[in-house]
Short mmCIF file of C-alpha atoms and ligand atoms in Angstrom, two decimals:
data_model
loop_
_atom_site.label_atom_id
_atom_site.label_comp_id
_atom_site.label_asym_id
_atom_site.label_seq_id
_atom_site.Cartn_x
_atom_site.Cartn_y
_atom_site.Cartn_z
CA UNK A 1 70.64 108.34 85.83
CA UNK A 2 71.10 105.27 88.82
CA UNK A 3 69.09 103.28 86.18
CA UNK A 4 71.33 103.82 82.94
CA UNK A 5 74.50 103.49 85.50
CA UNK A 6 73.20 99.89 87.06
CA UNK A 7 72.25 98.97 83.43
CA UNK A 8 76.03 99.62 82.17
CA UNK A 9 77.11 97.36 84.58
CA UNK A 10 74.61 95.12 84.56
CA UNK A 11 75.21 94.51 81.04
CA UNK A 12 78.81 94.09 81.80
CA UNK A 13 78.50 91.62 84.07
CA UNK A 14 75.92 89.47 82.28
CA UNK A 15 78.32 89.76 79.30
CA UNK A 16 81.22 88.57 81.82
CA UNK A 17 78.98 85.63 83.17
CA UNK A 18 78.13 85.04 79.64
CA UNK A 19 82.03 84.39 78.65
CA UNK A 20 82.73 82.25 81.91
CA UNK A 21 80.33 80.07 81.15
CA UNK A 22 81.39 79.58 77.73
CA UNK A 23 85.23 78.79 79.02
CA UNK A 24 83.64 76.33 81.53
CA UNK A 25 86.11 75.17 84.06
CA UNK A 26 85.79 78.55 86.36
CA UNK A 27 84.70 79.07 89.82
CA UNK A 28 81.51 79.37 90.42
CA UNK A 29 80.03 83.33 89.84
CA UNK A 30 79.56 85.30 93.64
CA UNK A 31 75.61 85.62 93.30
CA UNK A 32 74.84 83.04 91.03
CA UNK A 33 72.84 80.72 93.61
CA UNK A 34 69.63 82.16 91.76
CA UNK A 35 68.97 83.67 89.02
CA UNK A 36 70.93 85.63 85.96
CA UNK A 37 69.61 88.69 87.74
CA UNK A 38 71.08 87.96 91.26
CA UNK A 39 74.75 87.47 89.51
CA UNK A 40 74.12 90.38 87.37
CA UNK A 41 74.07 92.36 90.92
CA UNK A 42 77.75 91.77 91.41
CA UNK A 43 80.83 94.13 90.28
CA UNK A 44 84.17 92.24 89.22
CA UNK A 45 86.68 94.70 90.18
CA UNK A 46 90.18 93.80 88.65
CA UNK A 47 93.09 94.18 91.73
CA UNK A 48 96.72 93.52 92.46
CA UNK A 49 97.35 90.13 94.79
CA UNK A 50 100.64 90.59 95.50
CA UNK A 51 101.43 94.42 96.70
CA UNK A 52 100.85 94.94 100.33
CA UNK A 53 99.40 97.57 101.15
CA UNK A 54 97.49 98.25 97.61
CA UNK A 55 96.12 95.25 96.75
CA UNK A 56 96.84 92.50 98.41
CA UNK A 57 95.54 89.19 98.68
CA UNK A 58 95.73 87.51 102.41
CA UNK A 59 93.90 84.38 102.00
CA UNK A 60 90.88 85.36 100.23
CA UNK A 61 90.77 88.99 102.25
CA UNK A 62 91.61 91.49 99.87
CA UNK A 63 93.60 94.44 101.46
CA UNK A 64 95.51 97.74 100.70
CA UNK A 65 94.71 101.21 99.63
CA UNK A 66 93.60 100.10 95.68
CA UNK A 67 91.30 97.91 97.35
CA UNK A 68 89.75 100.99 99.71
CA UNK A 69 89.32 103.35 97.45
CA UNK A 70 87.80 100.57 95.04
CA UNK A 71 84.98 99.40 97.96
CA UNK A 72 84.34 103.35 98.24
CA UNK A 73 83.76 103.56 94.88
CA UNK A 74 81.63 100.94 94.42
CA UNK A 75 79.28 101.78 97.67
CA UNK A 76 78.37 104.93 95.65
CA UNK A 77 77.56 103.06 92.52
CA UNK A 78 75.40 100.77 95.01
CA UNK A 79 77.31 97.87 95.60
CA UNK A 80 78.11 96.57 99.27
CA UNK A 81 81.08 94.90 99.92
CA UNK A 82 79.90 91.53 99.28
CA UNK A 83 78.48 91.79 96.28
CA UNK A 84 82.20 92.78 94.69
CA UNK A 85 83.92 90.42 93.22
CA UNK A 86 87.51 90.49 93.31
CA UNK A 87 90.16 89.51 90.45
CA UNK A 88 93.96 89.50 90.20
CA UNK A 89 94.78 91.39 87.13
CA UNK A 90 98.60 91.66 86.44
CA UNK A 91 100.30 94.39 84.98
CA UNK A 92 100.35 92.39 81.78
CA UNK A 93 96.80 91.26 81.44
CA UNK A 94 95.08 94.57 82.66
CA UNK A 95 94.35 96.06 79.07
CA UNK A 96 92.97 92.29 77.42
CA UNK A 97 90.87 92.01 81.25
CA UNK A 98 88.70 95.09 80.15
CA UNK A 99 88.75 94.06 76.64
CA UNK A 100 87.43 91.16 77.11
CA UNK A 101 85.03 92.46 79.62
CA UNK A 102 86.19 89.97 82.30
CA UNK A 103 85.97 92.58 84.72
CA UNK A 104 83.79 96.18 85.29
CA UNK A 105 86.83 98.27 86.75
CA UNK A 106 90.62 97.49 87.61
CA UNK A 107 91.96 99.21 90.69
CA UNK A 108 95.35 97.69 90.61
CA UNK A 109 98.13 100.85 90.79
CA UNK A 110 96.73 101.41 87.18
CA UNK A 111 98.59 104.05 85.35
CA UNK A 112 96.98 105.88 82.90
CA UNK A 113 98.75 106.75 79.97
CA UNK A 114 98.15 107.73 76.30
CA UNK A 115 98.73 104.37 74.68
CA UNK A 116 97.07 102.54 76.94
CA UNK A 117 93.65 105.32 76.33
CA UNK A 118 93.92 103.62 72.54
CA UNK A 119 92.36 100.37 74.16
CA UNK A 120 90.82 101.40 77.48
CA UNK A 121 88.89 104.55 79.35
CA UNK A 122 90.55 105.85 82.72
CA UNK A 123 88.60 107.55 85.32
CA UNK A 124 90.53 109.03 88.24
CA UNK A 125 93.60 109.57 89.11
CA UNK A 126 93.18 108.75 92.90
CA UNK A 127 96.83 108.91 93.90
CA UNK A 128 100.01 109.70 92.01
CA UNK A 129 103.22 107.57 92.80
CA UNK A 130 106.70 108.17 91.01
CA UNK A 131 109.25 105.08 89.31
CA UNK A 132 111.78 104.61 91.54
CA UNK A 133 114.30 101.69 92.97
CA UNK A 134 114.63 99.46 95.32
CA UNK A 135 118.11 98.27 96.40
CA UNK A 136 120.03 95.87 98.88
CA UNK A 137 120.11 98.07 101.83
CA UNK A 138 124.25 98.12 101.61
CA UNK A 139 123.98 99.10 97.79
CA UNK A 140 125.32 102.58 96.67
CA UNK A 141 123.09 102.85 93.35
CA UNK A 142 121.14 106.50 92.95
CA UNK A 143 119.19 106.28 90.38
CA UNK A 144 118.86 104.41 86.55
CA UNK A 145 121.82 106.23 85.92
CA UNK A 146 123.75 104.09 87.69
CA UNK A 147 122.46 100.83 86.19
CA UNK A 148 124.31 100.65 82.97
CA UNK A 149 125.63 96.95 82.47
CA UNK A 150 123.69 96.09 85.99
CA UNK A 151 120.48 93.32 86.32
CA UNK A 152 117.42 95.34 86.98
CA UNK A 153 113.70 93.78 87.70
CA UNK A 154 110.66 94.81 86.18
CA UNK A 155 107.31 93.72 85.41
CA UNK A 156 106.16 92.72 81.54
CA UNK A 157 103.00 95.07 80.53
CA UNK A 158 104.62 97.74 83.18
CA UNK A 159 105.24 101.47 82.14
CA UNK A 160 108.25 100.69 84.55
CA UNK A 161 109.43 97.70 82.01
CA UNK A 162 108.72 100.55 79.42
CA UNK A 163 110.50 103.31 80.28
CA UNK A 164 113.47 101.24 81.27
CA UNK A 165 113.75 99.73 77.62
CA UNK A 166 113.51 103.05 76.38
CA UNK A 167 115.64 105.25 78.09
CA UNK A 168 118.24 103.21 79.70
CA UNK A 169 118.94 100.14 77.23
CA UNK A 170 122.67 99.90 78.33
CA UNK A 171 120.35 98.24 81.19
CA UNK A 172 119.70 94.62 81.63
CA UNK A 173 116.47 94.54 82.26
CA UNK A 174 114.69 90.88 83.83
CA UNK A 175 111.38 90.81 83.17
CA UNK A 176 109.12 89.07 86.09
CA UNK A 177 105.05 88.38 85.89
CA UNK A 178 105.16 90.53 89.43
CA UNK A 179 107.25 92.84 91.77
CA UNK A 180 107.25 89.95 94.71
CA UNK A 181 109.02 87.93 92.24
CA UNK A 182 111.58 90.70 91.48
CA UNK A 183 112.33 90.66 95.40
CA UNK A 184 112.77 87.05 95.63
CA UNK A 185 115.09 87.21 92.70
CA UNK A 186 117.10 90.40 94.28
CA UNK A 187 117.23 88.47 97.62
CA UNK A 188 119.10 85.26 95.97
CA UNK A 189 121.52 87.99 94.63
CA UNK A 190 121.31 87.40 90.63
CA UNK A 191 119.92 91.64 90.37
CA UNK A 192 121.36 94.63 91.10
CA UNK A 193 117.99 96.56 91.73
CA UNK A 194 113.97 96.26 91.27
CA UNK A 195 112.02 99.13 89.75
CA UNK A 196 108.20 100.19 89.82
CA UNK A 197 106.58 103.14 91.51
CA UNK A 198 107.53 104.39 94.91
CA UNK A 199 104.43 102.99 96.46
CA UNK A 200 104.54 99.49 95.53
CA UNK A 201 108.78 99.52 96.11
CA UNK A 202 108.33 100.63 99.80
CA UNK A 203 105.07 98.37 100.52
CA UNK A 204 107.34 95.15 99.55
CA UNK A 205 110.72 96.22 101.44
CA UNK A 206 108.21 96.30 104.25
CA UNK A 207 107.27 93.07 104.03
CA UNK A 208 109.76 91.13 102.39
CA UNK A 209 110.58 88.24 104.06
CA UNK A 210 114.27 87.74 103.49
CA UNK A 211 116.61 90.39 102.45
CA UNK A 212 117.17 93.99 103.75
CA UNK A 213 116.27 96.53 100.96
CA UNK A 214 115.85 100.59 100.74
CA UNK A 215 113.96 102.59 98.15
CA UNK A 216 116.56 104.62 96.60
CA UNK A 217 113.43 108.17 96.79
CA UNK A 218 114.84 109.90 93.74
CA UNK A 219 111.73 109.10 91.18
CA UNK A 220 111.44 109.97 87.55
CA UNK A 221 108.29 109.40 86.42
CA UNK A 222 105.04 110.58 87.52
CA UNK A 223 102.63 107.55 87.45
CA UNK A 224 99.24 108.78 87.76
CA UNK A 225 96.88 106.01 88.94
CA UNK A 226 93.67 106.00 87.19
CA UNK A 227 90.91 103.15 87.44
CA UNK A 228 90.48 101.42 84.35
CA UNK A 229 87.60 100.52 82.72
CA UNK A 230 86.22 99.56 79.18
CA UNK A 231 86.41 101.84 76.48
CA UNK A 232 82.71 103.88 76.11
CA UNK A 233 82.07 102.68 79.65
CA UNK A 234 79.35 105.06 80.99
CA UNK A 235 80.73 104.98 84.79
CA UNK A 236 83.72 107.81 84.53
CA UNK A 237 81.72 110.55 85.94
CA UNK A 238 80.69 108.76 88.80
CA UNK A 239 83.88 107.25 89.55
CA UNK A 240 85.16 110.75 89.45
CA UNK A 241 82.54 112.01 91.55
CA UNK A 242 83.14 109.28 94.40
CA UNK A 243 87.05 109.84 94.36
CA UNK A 244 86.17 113.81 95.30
CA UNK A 245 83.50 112.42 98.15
CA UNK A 246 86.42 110.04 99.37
CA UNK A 247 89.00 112.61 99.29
CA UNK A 248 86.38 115.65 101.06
CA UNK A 249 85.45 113.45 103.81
CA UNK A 250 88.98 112.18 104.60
CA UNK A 251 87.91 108.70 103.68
CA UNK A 252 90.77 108.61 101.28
CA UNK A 253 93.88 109.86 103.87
CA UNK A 254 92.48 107.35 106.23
CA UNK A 255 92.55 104.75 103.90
CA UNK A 256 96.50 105.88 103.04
CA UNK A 257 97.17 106.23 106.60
CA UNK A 258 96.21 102.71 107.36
CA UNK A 259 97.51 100.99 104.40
CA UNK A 260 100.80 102.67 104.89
CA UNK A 261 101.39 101.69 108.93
CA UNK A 262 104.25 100.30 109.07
CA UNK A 263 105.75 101.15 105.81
CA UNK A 264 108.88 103.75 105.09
CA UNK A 265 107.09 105.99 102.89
CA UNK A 266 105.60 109.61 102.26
CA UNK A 267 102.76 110.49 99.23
CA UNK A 268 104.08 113.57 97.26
CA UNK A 269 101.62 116.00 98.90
CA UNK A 270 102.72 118.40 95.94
CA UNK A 271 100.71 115.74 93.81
CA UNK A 272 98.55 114.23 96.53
CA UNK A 273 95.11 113.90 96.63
CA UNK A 274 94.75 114.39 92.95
CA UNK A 275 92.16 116.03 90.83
CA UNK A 276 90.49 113.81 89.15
CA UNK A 277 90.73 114.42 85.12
CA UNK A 278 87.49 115.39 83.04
CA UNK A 279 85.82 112.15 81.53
CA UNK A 280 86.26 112.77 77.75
N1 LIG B 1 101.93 102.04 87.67
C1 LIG B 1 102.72 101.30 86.73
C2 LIG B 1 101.85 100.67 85.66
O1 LIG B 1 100.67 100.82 85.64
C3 LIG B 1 103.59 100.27 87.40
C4 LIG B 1 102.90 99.43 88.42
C5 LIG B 1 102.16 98.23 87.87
O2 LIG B 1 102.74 97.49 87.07
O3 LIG B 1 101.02 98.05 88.27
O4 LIG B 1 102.36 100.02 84.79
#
């Protein structure tokens, strides 16, 4: 069983290796002083860069709760910490990332949804967040209700974008590569209001650097986050099975704990820790 799951990714990542060095122009590969086997021992794990407190890049140290539960998981597939290999994968490029095989697994506040399944496998959910808003601190909007004829930020390739377009189009929506950029743009005052999941919203107000902002905490959504991987990928199980070992031996509310010091915010413990879902 260790061998067919090493071989799945090994395959993966000499197919990765394979396309990097056919673009040319990349960084070198982590492992790839010897040879094709050493690189092969390597997992590219696909994260957010720019969401304290989930994933988070702080000058080449990779930090927040996606990025725990992602170095759990791949100790019990038998990778250490430095043989990962971490990528930014944006809301919008996630899907083409495992497509393409340019990464083994995407921790990166992943949703998993049915039209997304047409193109990629989820295993998981470890954690479930909700849509919500974040507002100038002074503001008096309550909810998307309140946003007809107002700017509102979102990311493109978001099921925040998504459900925005598709429930509330009296909305102008502004579409931004990531939610830091939506913060800037609230800060210099051109939009009413930034939306994505609960989590993410209250990780950013936390840190933002100018402007005073609140999380509205009315969601409407239930974002479940799954970790995504290619489609027929052989590794669901044993994702699945390392999510329930995180969450027994309190590896996972540590990791929550710690990720969230500092930041306004409670998990729905209705939803929270999560079953994972059967692997179809
Ligand atoms: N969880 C949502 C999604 O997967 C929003 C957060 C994000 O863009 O990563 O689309």
């Amino acid at each position: 069983m260790r061998k067919t799951r090493y071989g799945a990714l090994a395959m993966a990542a000499a197919a990765a290796l394979t396309l990097s060095a056919c673009g040319g122009g990349g960084e070198p590969e982590s492992g790839g002083e010897g040879t094709g086997e050493a690189a092969a021992d390597s997992v590219r794990i696909g994260i957010k860069f720019d969401q304290p407190g989930l994933g988070f890049d702080e000058g080449g140290e990779y930090t927040g709760f996606d990025v725990d539960v992602a170095k759990y998981v791949a100790g019990e597939l038998g990778y250490s910490e430095d043989q990962i290999e971490w990528v930014e994968a944006p809301s919008a490029n996630r899907e083409n990332m495992l497509a393409n095989e340019q990464v083994d697994m995407i921790f990166a506040t992943y949703s998993i949804t049915d039209t997304r399944k047409e193109t990629v496998d989820f295993a998981g959910p470890y954690f479930i967040a909700g849509q919500d808003l974040l507002v100038p601190a002074d503001s008096d909007i309550s909810g998307p209700e309140d946003l007809e004829g107002k700017n509102l930020c979102s990311v493109t390739g978001s099921t925040s974008a998504t459900k925005i377009k598709e429930e509330y189009p009296g909305v102008n929506l502004v579409e931004q590569p990531g939610y830091a950029e939506c913060v800037s743009v609230m800060a210099s005052g051109a939009i009413d209001a930034v939306t994505t999941d609960d989590i993410i919203l209250a990780g950013l107000a936390a840190n933002a650097e100018s402007g005073d902002f609140k999380v509205v905490g009315n969601t409407f959504s239930e974002e479940r986050y799954g970790v995504g991987l290619t489609k027929g990928s052989e590794l669901c199980s044993d994702i699945n099975a390392a999510i329930e070992k995180m969450i027994e031996e309190g590896a996972w509310e540590e990791a929550l704990a710690n990720n969230l010091e500092g930041v306004d915010y409670e998990p729905n413990s209705e939803l929270n820790p999560p079953t994972p879902d059967d692997c179809v």
